[in-house]
mmCIF file of C-alpha atoms in Angstrom:
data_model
loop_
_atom_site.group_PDB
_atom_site.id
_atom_site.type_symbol
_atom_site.label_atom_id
_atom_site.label_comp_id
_atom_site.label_asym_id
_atom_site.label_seq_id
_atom_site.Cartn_x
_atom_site.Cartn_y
_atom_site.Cartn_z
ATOM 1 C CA UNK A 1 175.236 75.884 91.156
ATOM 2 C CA UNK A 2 177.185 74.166 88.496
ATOM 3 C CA UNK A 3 178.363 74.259 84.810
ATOM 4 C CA UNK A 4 176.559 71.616 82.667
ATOM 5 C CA UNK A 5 176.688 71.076 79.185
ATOM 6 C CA UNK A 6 177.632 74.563 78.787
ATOM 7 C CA UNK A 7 179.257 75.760 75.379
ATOM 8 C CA UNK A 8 181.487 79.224 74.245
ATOM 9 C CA UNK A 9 183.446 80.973 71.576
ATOM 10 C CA UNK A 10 186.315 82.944 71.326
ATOM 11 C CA UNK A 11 187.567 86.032 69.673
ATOM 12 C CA UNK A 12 190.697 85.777 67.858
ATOM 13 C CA UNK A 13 192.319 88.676 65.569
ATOM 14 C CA UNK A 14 188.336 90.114 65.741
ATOM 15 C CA UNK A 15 187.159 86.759 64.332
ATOM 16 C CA UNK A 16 184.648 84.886 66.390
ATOM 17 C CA UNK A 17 185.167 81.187 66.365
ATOM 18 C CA UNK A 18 182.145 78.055 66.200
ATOM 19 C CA UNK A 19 180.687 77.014 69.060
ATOM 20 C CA UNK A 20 182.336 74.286 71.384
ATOM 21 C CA UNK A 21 180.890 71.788 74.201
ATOM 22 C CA UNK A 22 183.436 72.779 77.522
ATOM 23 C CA UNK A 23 184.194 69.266 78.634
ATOM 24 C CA UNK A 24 186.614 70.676 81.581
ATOM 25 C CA UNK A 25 186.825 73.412 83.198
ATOM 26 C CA UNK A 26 189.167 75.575 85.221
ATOM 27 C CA UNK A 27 189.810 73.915 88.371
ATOM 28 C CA UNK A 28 188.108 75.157 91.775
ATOM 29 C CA UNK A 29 190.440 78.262 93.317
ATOM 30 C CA UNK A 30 191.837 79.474 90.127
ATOM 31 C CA UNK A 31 190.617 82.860 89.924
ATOM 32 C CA UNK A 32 189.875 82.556 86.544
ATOM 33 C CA UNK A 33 187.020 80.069 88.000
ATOM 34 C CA UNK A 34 184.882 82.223 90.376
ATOM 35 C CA UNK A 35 185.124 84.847 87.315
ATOM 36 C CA UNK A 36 183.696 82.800 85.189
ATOM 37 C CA UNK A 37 181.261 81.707 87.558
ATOM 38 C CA UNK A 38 180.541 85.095 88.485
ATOM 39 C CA UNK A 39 179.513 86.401 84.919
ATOM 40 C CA UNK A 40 177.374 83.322 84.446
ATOM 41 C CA UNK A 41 175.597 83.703 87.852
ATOM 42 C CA UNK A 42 175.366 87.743 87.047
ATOM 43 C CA UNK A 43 173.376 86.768 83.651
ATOM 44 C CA UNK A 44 171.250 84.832 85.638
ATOM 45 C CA UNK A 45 170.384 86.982 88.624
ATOM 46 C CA UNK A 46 169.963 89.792 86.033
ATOM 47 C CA UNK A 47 167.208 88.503 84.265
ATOM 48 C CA UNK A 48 165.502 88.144 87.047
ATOM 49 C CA UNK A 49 166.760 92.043 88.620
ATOM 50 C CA UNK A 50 164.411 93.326 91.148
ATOM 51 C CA UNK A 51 164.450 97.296 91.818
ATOM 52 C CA UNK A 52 162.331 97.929 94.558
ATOM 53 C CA UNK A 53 162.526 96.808 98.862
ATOM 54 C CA UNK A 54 160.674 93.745 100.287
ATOM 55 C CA UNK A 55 158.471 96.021 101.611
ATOM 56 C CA UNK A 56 157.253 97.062 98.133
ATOM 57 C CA UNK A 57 157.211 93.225 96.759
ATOM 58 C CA UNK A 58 156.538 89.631 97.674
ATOM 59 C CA UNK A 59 160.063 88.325 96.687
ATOM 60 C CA UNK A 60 163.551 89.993 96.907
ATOM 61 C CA UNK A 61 167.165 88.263 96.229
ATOM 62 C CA UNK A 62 170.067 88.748 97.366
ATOM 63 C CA UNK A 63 173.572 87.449 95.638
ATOM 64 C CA UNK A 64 177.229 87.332 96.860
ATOM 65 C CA UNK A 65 179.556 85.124 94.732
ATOM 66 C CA UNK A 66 177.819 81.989 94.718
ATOM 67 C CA UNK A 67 175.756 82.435 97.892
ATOM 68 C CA UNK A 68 172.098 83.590 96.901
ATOM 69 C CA UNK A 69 169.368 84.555 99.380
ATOM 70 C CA UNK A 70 165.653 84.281 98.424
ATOM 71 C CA UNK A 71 163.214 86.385 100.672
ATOM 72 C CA UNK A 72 159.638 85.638 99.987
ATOM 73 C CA UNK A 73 156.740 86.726 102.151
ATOM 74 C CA UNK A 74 154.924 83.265 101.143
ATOM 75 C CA UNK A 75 155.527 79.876 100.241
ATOM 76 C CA UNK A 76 153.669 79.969 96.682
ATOM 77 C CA UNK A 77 155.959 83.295 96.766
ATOM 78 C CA UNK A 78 159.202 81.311 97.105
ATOM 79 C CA UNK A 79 158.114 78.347 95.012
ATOM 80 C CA UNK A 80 157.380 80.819 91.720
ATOM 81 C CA UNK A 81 160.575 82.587 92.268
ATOM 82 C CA UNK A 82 162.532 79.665 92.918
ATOM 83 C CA UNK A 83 161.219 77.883 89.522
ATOM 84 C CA UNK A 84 162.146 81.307 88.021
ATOM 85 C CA UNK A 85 165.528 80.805 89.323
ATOM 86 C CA UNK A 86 166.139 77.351 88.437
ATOM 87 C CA UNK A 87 165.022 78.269 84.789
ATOM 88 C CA UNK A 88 167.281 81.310 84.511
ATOM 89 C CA UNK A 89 170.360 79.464 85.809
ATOM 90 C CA UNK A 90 169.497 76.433 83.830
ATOM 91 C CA UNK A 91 169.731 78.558 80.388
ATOM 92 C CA UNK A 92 173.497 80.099 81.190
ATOM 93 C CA UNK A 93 174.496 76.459 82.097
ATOM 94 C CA UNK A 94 173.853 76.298 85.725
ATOM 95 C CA UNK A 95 171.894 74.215 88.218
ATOM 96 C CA UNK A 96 170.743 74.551 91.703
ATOM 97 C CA UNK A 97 172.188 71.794 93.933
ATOM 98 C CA UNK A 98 169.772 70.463 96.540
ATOM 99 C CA UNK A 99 172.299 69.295 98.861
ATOM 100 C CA UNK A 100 173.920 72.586 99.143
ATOM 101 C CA UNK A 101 170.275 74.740 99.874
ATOM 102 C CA UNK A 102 168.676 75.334 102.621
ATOM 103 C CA UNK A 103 165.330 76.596 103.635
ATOM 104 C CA UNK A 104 164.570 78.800 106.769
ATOM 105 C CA UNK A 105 161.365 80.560 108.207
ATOM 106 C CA UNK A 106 161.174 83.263 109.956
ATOM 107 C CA UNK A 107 158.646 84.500 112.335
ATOM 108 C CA UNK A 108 157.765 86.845 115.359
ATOM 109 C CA UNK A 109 155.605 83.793 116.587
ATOM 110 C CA UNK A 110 157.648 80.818 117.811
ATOM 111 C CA UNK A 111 155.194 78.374 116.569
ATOM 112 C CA UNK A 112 155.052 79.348 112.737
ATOM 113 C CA UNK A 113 159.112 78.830 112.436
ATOM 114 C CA UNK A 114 158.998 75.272 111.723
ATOM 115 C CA UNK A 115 162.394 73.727 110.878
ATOM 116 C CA UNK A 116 160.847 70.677 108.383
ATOM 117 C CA UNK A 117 162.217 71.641 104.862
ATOM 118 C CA UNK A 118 159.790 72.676 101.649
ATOM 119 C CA UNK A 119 159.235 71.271 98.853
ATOM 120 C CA UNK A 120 159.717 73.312 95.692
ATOM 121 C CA UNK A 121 159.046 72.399 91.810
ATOM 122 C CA UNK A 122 159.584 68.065 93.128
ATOM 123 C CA UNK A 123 163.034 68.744 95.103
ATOM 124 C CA UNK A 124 162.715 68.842 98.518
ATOM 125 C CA UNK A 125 165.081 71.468 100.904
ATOM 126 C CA UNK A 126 166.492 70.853 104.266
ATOM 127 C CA UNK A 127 164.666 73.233 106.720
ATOM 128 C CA UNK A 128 167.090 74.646 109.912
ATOM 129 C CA UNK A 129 166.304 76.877 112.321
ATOM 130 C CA UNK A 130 169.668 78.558 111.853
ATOM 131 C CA UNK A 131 172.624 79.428 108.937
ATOM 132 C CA UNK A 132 175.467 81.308 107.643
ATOM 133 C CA UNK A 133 175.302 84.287 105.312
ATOM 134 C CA UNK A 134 178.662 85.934 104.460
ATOM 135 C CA UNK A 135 180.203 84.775 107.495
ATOM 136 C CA UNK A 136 177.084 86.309 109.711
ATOM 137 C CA UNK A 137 174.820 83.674 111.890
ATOM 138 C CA UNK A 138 171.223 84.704 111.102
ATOM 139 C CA UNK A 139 168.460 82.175 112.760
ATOM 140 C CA UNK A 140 165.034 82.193 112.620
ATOM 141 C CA UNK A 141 164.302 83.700 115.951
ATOM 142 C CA UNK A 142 166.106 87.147 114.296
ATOM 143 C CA UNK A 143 168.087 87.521 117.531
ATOM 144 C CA UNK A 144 171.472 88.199 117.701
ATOM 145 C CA UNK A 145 172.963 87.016 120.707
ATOM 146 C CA UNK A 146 173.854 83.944 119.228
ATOM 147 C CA UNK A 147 175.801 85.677 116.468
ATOM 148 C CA UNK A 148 177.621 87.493 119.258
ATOM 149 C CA UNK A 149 177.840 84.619 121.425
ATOM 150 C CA UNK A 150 179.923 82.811 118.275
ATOM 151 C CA UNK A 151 181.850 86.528 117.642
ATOM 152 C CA UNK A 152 182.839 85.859 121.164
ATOM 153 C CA UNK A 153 184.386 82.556 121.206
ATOM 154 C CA UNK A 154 185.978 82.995 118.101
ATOM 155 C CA UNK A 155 187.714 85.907 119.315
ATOM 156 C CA UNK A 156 188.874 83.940 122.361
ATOM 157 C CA UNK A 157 190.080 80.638 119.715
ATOM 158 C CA UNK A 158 192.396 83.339 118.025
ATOM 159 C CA UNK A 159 193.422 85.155 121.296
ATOM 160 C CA UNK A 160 194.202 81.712 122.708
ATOM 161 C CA UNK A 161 196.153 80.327 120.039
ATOM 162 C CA UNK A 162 198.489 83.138 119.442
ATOM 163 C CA UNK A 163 198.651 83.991 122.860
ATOM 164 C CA UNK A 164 202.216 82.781 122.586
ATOM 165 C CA UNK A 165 203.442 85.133 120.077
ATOM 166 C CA UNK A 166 202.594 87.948 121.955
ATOM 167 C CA UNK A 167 204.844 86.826 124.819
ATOM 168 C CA UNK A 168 208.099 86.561 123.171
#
């Protein structure tokens, strides 16, 4: 998600200023950025707050910094809370990037997790079998030696390459 067209105002000695257009922003890494971000994303995601478990719904979302999950038990599911989304960002100023989502289904039966992507609301999303959610593999199979498999080698990478530090 990005900033687009997106205005503010200030408060200065209790006075609130006019409106301005933000032509540039604070550049990517500056903490002041992902804060930003953060409270715009939060204004978002809160409008569209869900209280209760999966298990008591059709749709539940999940939201780390800019990384959002959508759970839906359907794809008419998905495509109404993914429009509801895209609306909600749209009106704080941001926009969900194609390029940047993915789409994954999961399944206890091999042949329903098909990896071609969905289209949602005319934009169509890459479908893979397999991603990466706050560092964590997750794939569609829900198994987890995979995850451990790639716990394992990276383990070894760092073991490896400061093997030589623990020598001296």
């Amino acid at each position: 998600m990005t900033l687009e067209g997106a205005q503010a105002k200030v408060i200065v000695d209790g006075k609130i200023s006019a409106p301005f257009v933000i032509g540039k922003g604070v550049r990517q890494g500056d903490g002041l950025s992902a804060t930003l971000f953060n409270l715009a994303l939060h204004k978002a995601l809160k409008n569209l707050e869900q209280s209760d478990m999966i298990l008591n719904r059709q749709t539940q979302i999940c939201g780390y910094a800019e990384d959002i999950l959508v759970i839906a038990r359907s794809l008419p599911a998905l495509e109404a809370q993914c429009m509801e989304l895209s609306r909600e960002a749209g009106r704080v100023g941001l926009i969900v990037s194609p390029d940047e989502t993915k789409y994954v289904r999961f399944s206890a039966s091999p042949s329903r997790r098909s990896v071609k992507g969905a289209t949602i609301n005319g934009v169509t999303y890459e479908g893979v079998a397999e991603f990466i959610y706050l560092g964590t593999l997750i794939s569609n199979d829900n198994s987890v030696e995979k995850e451990i498999q790639r716990c394992i080698l990276t383990s070894n990478r760092t073991y490896f390459a400061a093997i030589s530090l623990f020598r001296n």
